[in-house]
Each structure stands twice: as C-alpha cells, then as structure tokens.
C-alpha cells in the first residue's frame, strides 16, 4: 500500500506540474487544514527544495506566515548557503512579529549559516510617508538588495482570511469583496483569473520584480487554499510549487 500511495502522489505531482505549467511540483501526503503534522512536512519538503536550488551568494527574498515559519524550523546548515542573504520580500503587512518576513528571514539565516538583512517599515503606510521612506538612504539601500533577489520563497493564502488576519480597514475589505479577491501572496491580492486587484501599501518587491525573479518557490497547503493557490499561479509563472495532497486535489478539480 505504501508503494501504491507514493506512486499515486508522483502521478499527482506530474499532473499538477503539467496542468499549471510548473517547472516542478512537490506534494506531501494529507491535508494541512486537518493535521498540523502535514504542515510540518510541507516545511520539510520546502526546506529541501530550497537547498536543492540555492547557489552560493544568492539573495533569497522570503515572505512571512505560519507555513514559512515551518520551513524555517526545518532548515539545517548547508555549504550552499554560505555567502547567501535572506531578506524580507516586502515591508510591514500587518502581521504578528512571529509571522513577519523579517523574523522568518533572520531565522532562516541563523539555521542555514547564511546572512540576513532586515527592512524596518511600519505597517499601513500612507502615500506621503511611503514617499519619504523610500528616499531614506538606509531603506533605499536594502530595497535595492531585495530587488536583486534571485529566488523568491513565499507563502500563499486566501484573500479574506489574510485581510482579516492583517486587520485591514472596512473600506479595503469592501473593495476586496467587490473586486472578487480570492488569493493573497506577498501583500498582493488576486482574483480567480490571477489578476492583481489590490496591493498593500508597503515597500520591497513589486509584482514585476517577483515576475522577473529567476526562481519563484510557492509553498502552501490545505484543501481550503486550493483555489487561492491556483489563482496565484494563474497570475504568472510560478516555477516550483510545494503543496499537500488536499490542496493539489482542489486545484486539479478546478481545471
Ligand atoms: C504571508 C505571505 O505572510 O503568509 C502571504 O506574505 C501568504 O503571501 C501568507 O498569503 C500565508 O500565511 P500562512 O500562515 O497561511 O502560511
């Protein structure tokens, strides 16, 4: 039965890869909505994928989130990470400290033996504050580094779940609903077709930087996230997807 199960997953990976035009799909067994252990396995799988693709001196931009926190926990020192830098993909998005991209970047660096840089940007920036912040030399220096990232490692979530978690205001919530926001990744909200319908005001990677990065690795699982993951992938090219069986099945059901 084990061999049969593994074979089943391998076929599912190939089908997912082909249907969504991915370079690689990795699927762990189970549903992380139901079993916390599956989310840990997702973390382990993603940590090993990153180790496979990383090259010396890379800048790796990472997002925050509980899935990303699991990946950090599963990382181990490895020679490939020597001289690499972990940086947050974007500034403050309204997350709790444990789930912030800065925290994840520093944890990943410490675990792998790489280095890190932080981006200190307050949440919910107004236009004026944003303009003056990006002119600050220390901030613009790190933003320039972030935009050189060769690899972007990121989580993905459901739009309304993420909007609530980040306590966006009522007006934003209403417009997200009106615009059909379904998915969220790196502070951008996407509709079912993968069109960007909203962008949280912060600094760091712009959507075009993400689209142009050499390698994007998206990590998310759970049946509830299936449609959202598909929407993010429809936006552009996702190279590597690390997910679980339940999310993969939802994605394939959608066609
Ligand atoms: C965020 C990422 O921090 O984590 C988002 O910036 C993603 O791209 C979210 O939607 C997912 O969070 P979690 O906790 O479900 O892994």
PDB file of C-alpha atoms and ligand atoms in Angstrom:
ATOM      1  CA  UNK A   1       0.000   0.000   0.000  1.00  0.00           C
ATOM      2  CA  UNK A   2       2.890   2.390   0.702  1.00  0.00           C
ATOM      3  CA  UNK A   3       4.338   1.955  -2.781  1.00  0.00           C
ATOM      4  CA  UNK A   4       0.919   2.470  -4.238  1.00  0.00           C
ATOM      5  CA  UNK A   5       0.436   5.635  -2.231  1.00  0.00           C
ATOM      6  CA  UNK A   6       3.810   7.042  -3.261  1.00  0.00           C
ATOM      7  CA  UNK A   7       3.112   6.216  -6.852  1.00  0.00           C
ATOM      8  CA  UNK A   8      -0.227   7.989  -6.564  1.00  0.00           C
ATOM      9  CA  UNK A   9       1.487  11.127  -5.305  1.00  0.00           C
ATOM     10  CA  UNK A  10       4.109  11.042  -8.049  1.00  0.00           C
ATOM     11  CA  UNK A  11       1.349  10.931 -10.642  1.00  0.00           C
ATOM     12  CA  UNK A  12      -0.455  13.777  -8.933  1.00  0.00           C
ATOM     13  CA  UNK A  13       2.752  15.850  -8.976  1.00  0.00           C
ATOM     14  CA  UNK A  14       3.215  15.252 -12.689  1.00  0.00           C
ATOM     15  CA  UNK A  15      -0.396  16.137 -13.445  1.00  0.00           C
ATOM     16  CA  UNK A  16      -0.184  19.321 -11.385  1.00  0.00           C
ATOM     17  CA  UNK A  17       3.116  20.294 -12.999  1.00  0.00           C
ATOM     18  CA  UNK A  18       1.699  19.827 -16.484  1.00  0.00           C
ATOM     19  CA  UNK A  19      -1.679  21.464 -15.897  1.00  0.00           C
ATOM     20  CA  UNK A  20      -0.239  24.574 -14.269  1.00  0.00           C
ATOM     21  CA  UNK A  21       2.905  24.866 -16.376  1.00  0.00           C
ATOM     22  CA  UNK A  22       5.259  24.463 -13.428  1.00  0.00           C
ATOM     23  CA  UNK A  23       8.908  23.574 -13.526  1.00  0.00           C
ATOM     24  CA  UNK A  24       8.384  21.268 -10.542  1.00  0.00           C
ATOM     25  CA  UNK A  25       5.514  20.301  -8.234  1.00  0.00           C
ATOM     26  CA  UNK A  26       6.126  18.663  -4.886  1.00  0.00           C
ATOM     27  CA  UNK A  27       3.206  17.200  -2.962  1.00  0.00           C
ATOM     28  CA  UNK A  28       3.211  15.893   0.590  1.00  0.00           C
ATOM     29  CA  UNK A  29       0.537  13.430   1.695  1.00  0.00           C
ATOM     30  CA  UNK A  30      -2.512  14.618   3.640  1.00  0.00           C
ATOM     31  CA  UNK A  31      -4.316  17.882   4.375  1.00  0.00           C
ATOM     32  CA  UNK A  32      -2.625  20.553   6.477  1.00  0.00           C
ATOM     33  CA  UNK A  33      -6.037  22.042   7.370  1.00  0.00           C
ATOM     34  CA  UNK A  34      -6.792  18.814   9.234  1.00  0.00           C
ATOM     35  CA  UNK A  35      -3.416  17.724  10.596  1.00  0.00           C
ATOM     36  CA  UNK A  36      -0.695  20.056  11.900  1.00  0.00           C
ATOM     37  CA  UNK A  37       1.882  17.373  11.136  1.00  0.00           C
ATOM     38  CA  UNK A  38       1.214  17.813   7.401  1.00  0.00           C
ATOM     39  CA  UNK A  39       2.200  21.477   7.640  1.00  0.00           C
ATOM     40  CA  UNK A  40       5.485  20.399   9.228  1.00  0.00           C
ATOM     41  CA  UNK A  41       6.025  18.007   6.336  1.00  0.00           C
ATOM     42  CA  UNK A  42       5.317  20.861   3.947  1.00  0.00           C
ATOM     43  CA  UNK A  43       8.025  22.802   5.755  1.00  0.00           C
ATOM     44  CA  UNK A  44      10.467  19.932   5.482  1.00  0.00           C
ATOM     45  CA  UNK A  45       9.768  19.460   1.759  1.00  0.00           C
ATOM     46  CA  UNK A  46      10.155  23.165   1.033  1.00  0.00           C
ATOM     47  CA  UNK A  47      13.397  23.382   3.022  1.00  0.00           C
ATOM     48  CA  UNK A  48      14.873  20.574   0.955  1.00  0.00           C
ATOM     49  CA  UNK A  49      13.664  22.132  -2.312  1.00  0.00           C
ATOM     50  CA  UNK A  50      15.344  25.409  -1.426  1.00  0.00           C
ATOM     51  CA  UNK A  51      18.572  23.568  -0.580  1.00  0.00           C
ATOM     52  CA  UNK A  52      18.451  21.930  -4.000  1.00  0.00           C
ATOM     53  CA  UNK A  53      18.098  25.187  -5.936  1.00  0.00           C
ATOM     54  CA  UNK A  54      20.198  27.612  -3.925  1.00  0.00           C
ATOM     55  CA  UNK A  55      23.622  28.624  -5.208  1.00  0.00           C
ATOM     56  CA  UNK A  56      26.441  30.419  -3.420  1.00  0.00           C
ATOM     57  CA  UNK A  57      25.922  34.115  -2.890  1.00  0.00           C
ATOM     58  CA  UNK A  58      22.205  34.088  -3.712  1.00  0.00           C
ATOM     59  CA  UNK A  59      19.851  36.689  -2.337  1.00  0.00           C
ATOM     60  CA  UNK A  60      16.682  34.893  -1.232  1.00  0.00           C
ATOM     61  CA  UNK A  61      13.614  37.056  -0.621  1.00  0.00           C
ATOM     62  CA  UNK A  62      11.105  35.499   1.748  1.00  0.00           C
ATOM     63  CA  UNK A  63       7.603  36.343   2.918  1.00  0.00           C
ATOM     64  CA  UNK A  64       6.139  35.765   6.358  1.00  0.00           C
ATOM     65  CA  UNK A  65       3.370  33.450   7.502  1.00  0.00           C
ATOM     66  CA  UNK A  66       2.922  30.270   9.502  1.00  0.00           C
ATOM     67  CA  UNK A  67       3.900  27.999   6.601  1.00  0.00           C
ATOM     68  CA  UNK A  68       7.120  29.948   6.095  1.00  0.00           C
ATOM     69  CA  UNK A  69       7.783  29.652   9.837  1.00  0.00           C
ATOM     70  CA  UNK A  70       7.568  25.863   9.465  1.00  0.00           C
ATOM     71  CA  UNK A  71      10.088  25.941   6.623  1.00  0.00           C
ATOM     72  CA  UNK A  72      12.494  27.942   8.784  1.00  0.00           C
ATOM     73  CA  UNK A  73      12.223  25.337  11.540  1.00  0.00           C
ATOM     74  CA  UNK A  74      13.166  22.575   9.135  1.00  0.00           C
ATOM     75  CA  UNK A  75      16.267  24.241   7.754  1.00  0.00           C
ATOM     76  CA  UNK A  76      19.741  22.995   8.589  1.00  0.00           C
ATOM     77  CA  UNK A  77      23.254  24.324   7.944  1.00  0.00           C
ATOM     78  CA  UNK A  78      24.490  23.509   4.490  1.00  0.00           C
ATOM     79  CA  UNK A  79      27.517  24.691   2.463  1.00  0.00           C
ATOM     80  CA  UNK A  80      25.370  26.036  -0.395  1.00  0.00           C
ATOM     81  CA  UNK A  81      24.063  28.730   1.919  1.00  0.00           C
ATOM     82  CA  UNK A  82      27.475  30.183   2.548  1.00  0.00           C
ATOM     83  CA  UNK A  83      27.534  33.802   1.457  1.00  0.00           C
ATOM     84  CA  UNK A  84      23.778  33.798   0.831  1.00  0.00           C
ATOM     85  CA  UNK A  85      21.497  36.507   2.154  1.00  0.00           C
ATOM     86  CA  UNK A  86      17.928  36.114   3.340  1.00  0.00           C
ATOM     87  CA  UNK A  87      15.898  39.300   3.010  1.00  0.00           C
ATOM     88  CA  UNK A  88      12.203  40.048   3.573  1.00  0.00           C
ATOM     89  CA  UNK A  89      10.314  40.314   0.281  1.00  0.00           C
ATOM     90  CA  UNK A  90       8.279  43.291   1.461  1.00  0.00           C
ATOM     91  CA  UNK A  91       7.909  45.608   4.439  1.00  0.00           C
ATOM     92  CA  UNK A  92       5.245  45.552   7.151  1.00  0.00           C
ATOM     93  CA  UNK A  93       2.000  43.898   6.128  1.00  0.00           C
ATOM     94  CA  UNK A  94       0.272  43.940   9.490  1.00  0.00           C
ATOM     95  CA  UNK A  95       1.363  40.506  10.731  1.00  0.00           C
ATOM     96  CA  UNK A  96       2.240  39.475  14.278  1.00  0.00           C
ATOM     97  CA  UNK A  97       6.010  39.564  14.920  1.00  0.00           C
ATOM     98  CA  UNK A  98       6.417  35.756  14.816  1.00  0.00           C
ATOM     99  CA  UNK A  99       4.876  35.690  11.355  1.00  0.00           C
ATOM    100  CA  UNK A 100       6.663  38.714   9.882  1.00  0.00           C
ATOM    101  CA  UNK A 101       9.011  38.334   6.938  1.00  0.00           C
ATOM    102  CA  UNK A 102      11.885  39.955   8.906  1.00  0.00           C
ATOM    103  CA  UNK A 103      11.563  37.293  11.609  1.00  0.00           C
ATOM    104  CA  UNK A 104      11.471  34.471   9.070  1.00  0.00           C
ATOM    105  CA  UNK A 105      14.465  35.841   7.140  1.00  0.00           C
ATOM    106  CA  UNK A 106      16.601  36.050  10.275  1.00  0.00           C
ATOM    107  CA  UNK A 107      15.515  32.577  11.463  1.00  0.00           C
ATOM    108  CA  UNK A 108      16.356  31.038   8.091  1.00  0.00           C
ATOM    109  CA  UNK A 109      19.743  32.724   8.016  1.00  0.00           C
ATOM    110  CA  UNK A 110      20.621  31.558  11.518  1.00  0.00           C
ATOM    111  CA  UNK A 111      19.590  27.989  10.792  1.00  0.00           C
ATOM    112  CA  UNK A 112      21.424  27.664   7.490  1.00  0.00           C
ATOM    113  CA  UNK A 113      24.537  29.683   8.244  1.00  0.00           C
ATOM    114  CA  UNK A 114      23.606  32.415   5.792  1.00  0.00           C
ATOM    115  CA  UNK A 115      23.319  36.159   6.489  1.00  0.00           C
ATOM    116  CA  UNK A 116      20.286  38.409   6.582  1.00  0.00           C
ATOM    117  CA  UNK A 117      19.174  41.976   6.243  1.00  0.00           C
ATOM    118  CA  UNK A 118      16.060  43.486   7.712  1.00  0.00           C
ATOM    119  CA  UNK A 119      13.666  46.038   6.359  1.00  0.00           C
ATOM    120  CA  UNK A 120      12.073  48.145   9.057  1.00  0.00           C
ATOM    121  CA  UNK A 121       8.931  49.623   7.641  1.00  0.00           C
ATOM    122  CA  UNK A 122       5.797  50.410   9.627  1.00  0.00           C
ATOM    123  CA  UNK A 123       2.506  48.780   8.669  1.00  0.00           C
ATOM    124  CA  UNK A 124      -0.213  50.584   6.710  1.00  0.00           C
ATOM    125  CA  UNK A 125       1.859  53.380   5.217  1.00  0.00           C
ATOM    126  CA  UNK A 126       0.150  56.447   3.829  1.00  0.00           C
ATOM    127  CA  UNK A 127       1.269  57.820   0.461  1.00  0.00           C
ATOM    128  CA  UNK A 128       3.254  60.691   1.961  1.00  0.00           C
ATOM    129  CA  UNK A 129       5.055  58.502   4.494  1.00  0.00           C
ATOM    130  CA  UNK A 130       5.765  55.990   1.748  1.00  0.00           C
ATOM    131  CA  UNK A 131       7.382  58.621  -0.478  1.00  0.00           C
ATOM    132  CA  UNK A 132       9.670  59.922   2.243  1.00  0.00           C
ATOM    133  CA  UNK A 133      10.571  56.441   3.467  1.00  0.00           C
ATOM    134  CA  UNK A 134      11.785  55.196   0.088  1.00  0.00           C
ATOM    135  CA  UNK A 135      14.057  58.213  -0.128  1.00  0.00           C
ATOM    136  CA  UNK A 136      15.807  57.371   3.109  1.00  0.00           C
ATOM    137  CA  UNK A 137      19.280  56.058   2.132  1.00  0.00           C
ATOM    138  CA  UNK A 138      19.346  53.080   4.517  1.00  0.00           C
ATOM    139  CA  UNK A 139      15.913  51.985   3.343  1.00  0.00           C
ATOM    140  CA  UNK A 140      16.624  52.501  -0.347  1.00  0.00           C
ATOM    141  CA  UNK A 141      19.881  50.576   0.017  1.00  0.00           C
ATOM    142  CA  UNK A 142      18.181  47.478   1.374  1.00  0.00           C
ATOM    143  CA  UNK A 143      15.331  47.784  -1.135  1.00  0.00           C
ATOM    144  CA  UNK A 144      17.928  47.738  -3.912  1.00  0.00           C
ATOM    145  CA  UNK A 145      19.321  44.500  -2.449  1.00  0.00           C
ATOM    146  CA  UNK A 146      15.873  42.950  -2.140  1.00  0.00           C
ATOM    147  CA  UNK A 147      15.194  43.712  -5.801  1.00  0.00           C
ATOM    148  CA  UNK A 148      18.294  41.747  -6.760  1.00  0.00           C
ATOM    149  CA  UNK A 149      16.852  38.561  -5.245  1.00  0.00           C
ATOM    150  CA  UNK A 150      17.414  35.550  -7.480  1.00  0.00           C
ATOM    151  CA  UNK A 151      14.997  33.389  -5.525  1.00  0.00           C
ATOM    152  CA  UNK A 152      11.622  34.371  -4.065  1.00  0.00           C
ATOM    153  CA  UNK A 153      10.285  31.905  -1.482  1.00  0.00           C
ATOM    154  CA  UNK A 154       6.726  32.715  -0.479  1.00  0.00           C
ATOM    155  CA  UNK A 155       3.520  31.579   1.165  1.00  0.00           C
ATOM    156  CA  UNK A 156       0.048  31.934  -0.333  1.00  0.00           C
ATOM    157  CA  UNK A 157      -3.273  32.448   1.358  1.00  0.00           C
ATOM    158  CA  UNK A 158      -6.980  33.069   0.911  1.00  0.00           C
ATOM    159  CA  UNK A 159      -7.707  36.749   0.345  1.00  0.00           C
ATOM    160  CA  UNK A 160     -10.290  37.311   3.050  1.00  0.00           C
ATOM    161  CA  UNK A 161      -8.507  35.180   5.630  1.00  0.00           C
ATOM    162  CA  UNK A 162      -5.349  37.216   5.082  1.00  0.00           C
ATOM    163  CA  UNK A 163      -7.183  40.555   5.030  1.00  0.00           C
ATOM    164  CA  UNK A 164      -8.803  39.734   8.365  1.00  0.00           C
ATOM    165  CA  UNK A 165      -5.556  38.491   9.886  1.00  0.00           C
ATOM    166  CA  UNK A 166      -3.908  41.758   8.876  1.00  0.00           C
ATOM    167  CA  UNK A 167      -6.838  43.803  10.167  1.00  0.00           C
ATOM    168  CA  UNK A 168      -7.356  45.812   7.000  1.00  0.00           C
ATOM    169  CA  UNK A 169      -9.902  48.617   7.320  1.00  0.00           C
ATOM    170  CA  UNK A 170     -13.575  48.282   6.382  1.00  0.00           C
ATOM    171  CA  UNK A 171     -13.169  50.221   3.148  1.00  0.00           C
ATOM    172  CA  UNK A 172     -10.421  47.913   1.904  1.00  0.00           C
ATOM    173  CA  UNK A 173     -12.429  44.865   2.955  1.00  0.00           C
ATOM    174  CA  UNK A 174     -15.454  46.070   0.991  1.00  0.00           C
ATOM    175  CA  UNK A 175     -13.412  46.771  -2.110  1.00  0.00           C
ATOM    176  CA  UNK A 176     -11.633  43.394  -1.909  1.00  0.00           C
ATOM    177  CA  UNK A 177     -15.046  41.715  -1.846  1.00  0.00           C
ATOM    178  CA  UNK A 178     -16.357  43.862  -4.699  1.00  0.00           C
ATOM    179  CA  UNK A 179     -13.310  43.113  -6.830  1.00  0.00           C
ATOM    180  CA  UNK A 180     -13.564  39.377  -6.300  1.00  0.00           C
ATOM    181  CA  UNK A 181     -10.286  38.977  -4.409  1.00  0.00           C
ATOM    182  CA  UNK A 182      -9.668  35.268  -3.917  1.00  0.00           C
ATOM    183  CA  UNK A 183      -5.991  34.881  -3.133  1.00  0.00           C
ATOM    184  CA  UNK A 184      -3.182  36.753  -1.455  1.00  0.00           C
ATOM    185  CA  UNK A 185       0.573  36.468  -1.785  1.00  0.00           C
ATOM    186  CA  UNK A 186       3.310  38.922  -0.719  1.00  0.00           C
ATOM    187  CA  UNK A 187       0.773  41.649   0.012  1.00  0.00           C
ATOM    188  CA  UNK A 188      -0.859  41.450  -3.418  1.00  0.00           C
ATOM    189  CA  UNK A 189      -4.468  40.294  -3.781  1.00  0.00           C
ATOM    190  CA  UNK A 190      -5.551  38.310  -6.854  1.00  0.00           C
ATOM    191  CA  UNK A 191      -8.906  37.397  -8.357  1.00  0.00           C
ATOM    192  CA  UNK A 192      -9.744  33.957  -9.725  1.00  0.00           C
ATOM    193  CA  UNK A 193      -8.047  34.680 -13.056  1.00  0.00           C
ATOM    194  CA  UNK A 194      -4.885  35.766 -11.291  1.00  0.00           C
ATOM    195  CA  UNK A 195      -5.343  39.498 -11.919  1.00  0.00           C
ATOM    196  CA  UNK A 196      -3.978  41.802  -9.211  1.00  0.00           C
ATOM    197  CA  UNK A 197      -6.977  43.585  -7.660  1.00  0.00           C
ATOM    198  CA  UNK A 198      -5.255  45.173  -4.668  1.00  0.00           C
ATOM    199  CA  UNK A 199      -1.778  45.873  -3.364  1.00  0.00           C
ATOM    200  CA  UNK A 200      -0.952  46.627   0.257  1.00  0.00           C
ATOM    201  CA  UNK A 201       0.961  49.889   0.533  1.00  0.00           C
ATOM    202  CA  UNK A 202       4.477  48.959   1.559  1.00  0.00           C
ATOM    203  CA  UNK A 203       7.952  48.792   0.083  1.00  0.00           C
ATOM    204  CA  UNK A 204      10.157  45.990  -1.223  1.00  0.00           C
ATOM    205  CA  UNK A 205       9.490  43.701  -4.158  1.00  0.00           C
ATOM    206  CA  UNK A 206       6.994  44.975  -6.692  1.00  0.00           C
ATOM    207  CA  UNK A 207       4.897  42.493  -8.610  1.00  0.00           C
ATOM    208  CA  UNK A 208       7.121  42.975 -11.670  1.00  0.00           C
ATOM    209  CA  UNK A 209      10.219  42.152  -9.590  1.00  0.00           C
ATOM    210  CA  UNK A 210       8.546  38.946  -8.457  1.00  0.00           C
ATOM    211  CA  UNK A 211       7.506  38.093 -12.008  1.00  0.00           C
ATOM    212  CA  UNK A 212      11.069  38.678 -13.194  1.00  0.00           C
ATOM    213  CA  UNK A 213      12.924  36.819 -10.447  1.00  0.00           C
ATOM    214  CA  UNK A 214      14.848  33.820 -11.694  1.00  0.00           C
ATOM    215  CA  UNK A 215      13.112  31.324  -9.426  1.00  0.00           C
ATOM    216  CA  UNK A 216       9.834  31.542  -7.535  1.00  0.00           C
ATOM    217  CA  UNK A 217       9.031  28.857  -4.998  1.00  0.00           C
ATOM    218  CA  UNK A 218       5.477  28.982  -3.627  1.00  0.00           C
ATOM    219  CA  UNK A 219       4.557  26.960  -0.561  1.00  0.00           C
ATOM    220  CA  UNK A 220       1.001  26.458   0.711  1.00  0.00           C
ATOM    221  CA  UNK A 221      -1.282  23.574   1.584  1.00  0.00           C
ATOM    222  CA  UNK A 222      -4.702  22.630   2.909  1.00  0.00           C
ATOM    223  CA  UNK A 223      -7.907  21.978   0.948  1.00  0.00           C
ATOM    224  CA  UNK A 224      -9.154  25.479   1.847  1.00  0.00           C
ATOM    225  CA  UNK A 225      -6.244  27.087  -0.046  1.00  0.00           C
ATOM    226  CA  UNK A 226      -6.599  25.089  -3.288  1.00  0.00           C
ATOM    227  CA  UNK A 227      -8.463  27.748  -5.296  1.00  0.00           C
ATOM    228  CA  UNK A 228      -6.246  30.524  -3.944  1.00  0.00           C
ATOM    229  CA  UNK A 229      -3.054  28.710  -4.936  1.00  0.00           C
ATOM    230  CA  UNK A 230      -4.411  28.171  -8.445  1.00  0.00           C
ATOM    231  CA  UNK A 231      -5.220  31.891  -8.731  1.00  0.00           C
ATOM    232  CA  UNK A 232      -1.679  32.944  -7.723  1.00  0.00           C
ATOM    233  CA  UNK A 233      -0.191  30.535 -10.251  1.00  0.00           C
ATOM    234  CA  UNK A 234      -2.527  31.835 -12.972  1.00  0.00           C
ATOM    235  CA  UNK A 235      -1.144  35.307 -12.349  1.00  0.00           C
ATOM    236  CA  UNK A 236       2.169  34.470 -13.857  1.00  0.00           C
ATOM    237  CA  UNK A 237       4.851  31.937 -13.879  1.00  0.00           C
ATOM    238  CA  UNK A 238       5.321  30.067 -10.675  1.00  0.00           C
ATOM    239  CA  UNK A 239       8.322  27.806 -11.004  1.00  0.00           C
ATOM    240  CA  UNK A 240       8.146  25.440  -8.105  1.00  0.00           C
ATOM    241  CA  UNK A 241       5.070  24.659  -6.034  1.00  0.00           C
ATOM    242  CA  UNK A 242       5.285  22.802  -2.749  1.00  0.00           C
ATOM    243  CA  UNK A 243       1.823  21.795  -1.561  1.00  0.00           C
ATOM    244  CA  UNK A 244      -0.163  18.982   0.020  1.00  0.00           C
ATOM    245  CA  UNK A 245      -2.447  16.346  -1.436  1.00  0.00           C
ATOM    246  CA  UNK A 246      -5.686  18.059  -0.376  1.00  0.00           C
ATOM    247  CA  UNK A 247      -4.777  21.413  -1.969  1.00  0.00           C
ATOM    248  CA  UNK A 248      -3.484  19.670  -5.097  1.00  0.00           C
ATOM    249  CA  UNK A 249      -6.756  17.790  -5.496  1.00  0.00           C
ATOM    250  CA  UNK A 250      -8.744  21.021  -5.209  1.00  0.00           C
ATOM    251  CA  UNK A 251      -6.513  22.658  -7.809  1.00  0.00           C
ATOM    252  CA  UNK A 252      -6.971  19.813 -10.258  1.00  0.00           C
ATOM    253  CA  UNK A 253     -10.736  19.815  -9.743  1.00  0.00           C
ATOM    254  CA  UNK A 254     -10.813  23.440 -10.873  1.00  0.00           C
ATOM    255  CA  UNK A 255      -9.107  22.601 -14.143  1.00  0.00           C
TER     256      UNK A 255
HETATM  257  C1  LIG B   1       2.168  35.775   4.303  1.00  0.00           C
HETATM  258  C2  LIG B   1       2.658  35.903   2.916  1.00  0.00           C
HETATM  259  O1  LIG B   1       2.974  36.296   5.230  1.00  0.00           O
HETATM  260  O2  LIG B   1       1.789  34.442   4.506  1.00  0.00           O
HETATM  261  C3  LIG B   1       1.489  35.652   2.061  1.00  0.00           C
HETATM  262  O3  LIG B   1       3.179  37.194   2.638  1.00  0.00           O
HETATM  263  C4  LIG B   1       0.690  34.422   2.414  1.00  0.00           C
HETATM  264  O4  LIG B   1       1.961  35.581   0.759  1.00  0.00           O
HETATM  265  C5  LIG B   1       0.598  34.163   3.882  1.00  0.00           C
HETATM  266  O5  LIG B   1      -0.611  34.560   1.922  1.00  0.00           O
HETATM  267  C6  LIG B   1       0.156  32.756   4.214  1.00  0.00           C
HETATM  268  O6  LIG B   1       0.168  32.563   5.595  1.00  0.00           O
HETATM  269  P1  LIG B   1       0.040  31.166   6.280  1.00  0.00           P
HETATM  270  O7  LIG B   1       0.104  31.457   7.729  1.00  0.00           O
HETATM  271  O8  LIG B   1      -1.283  30.619   5.850  1.00  0.00           O
HETATM  272  O9  LIG B   1       1.173  30.339   5.793  1.00  0.00           O
END
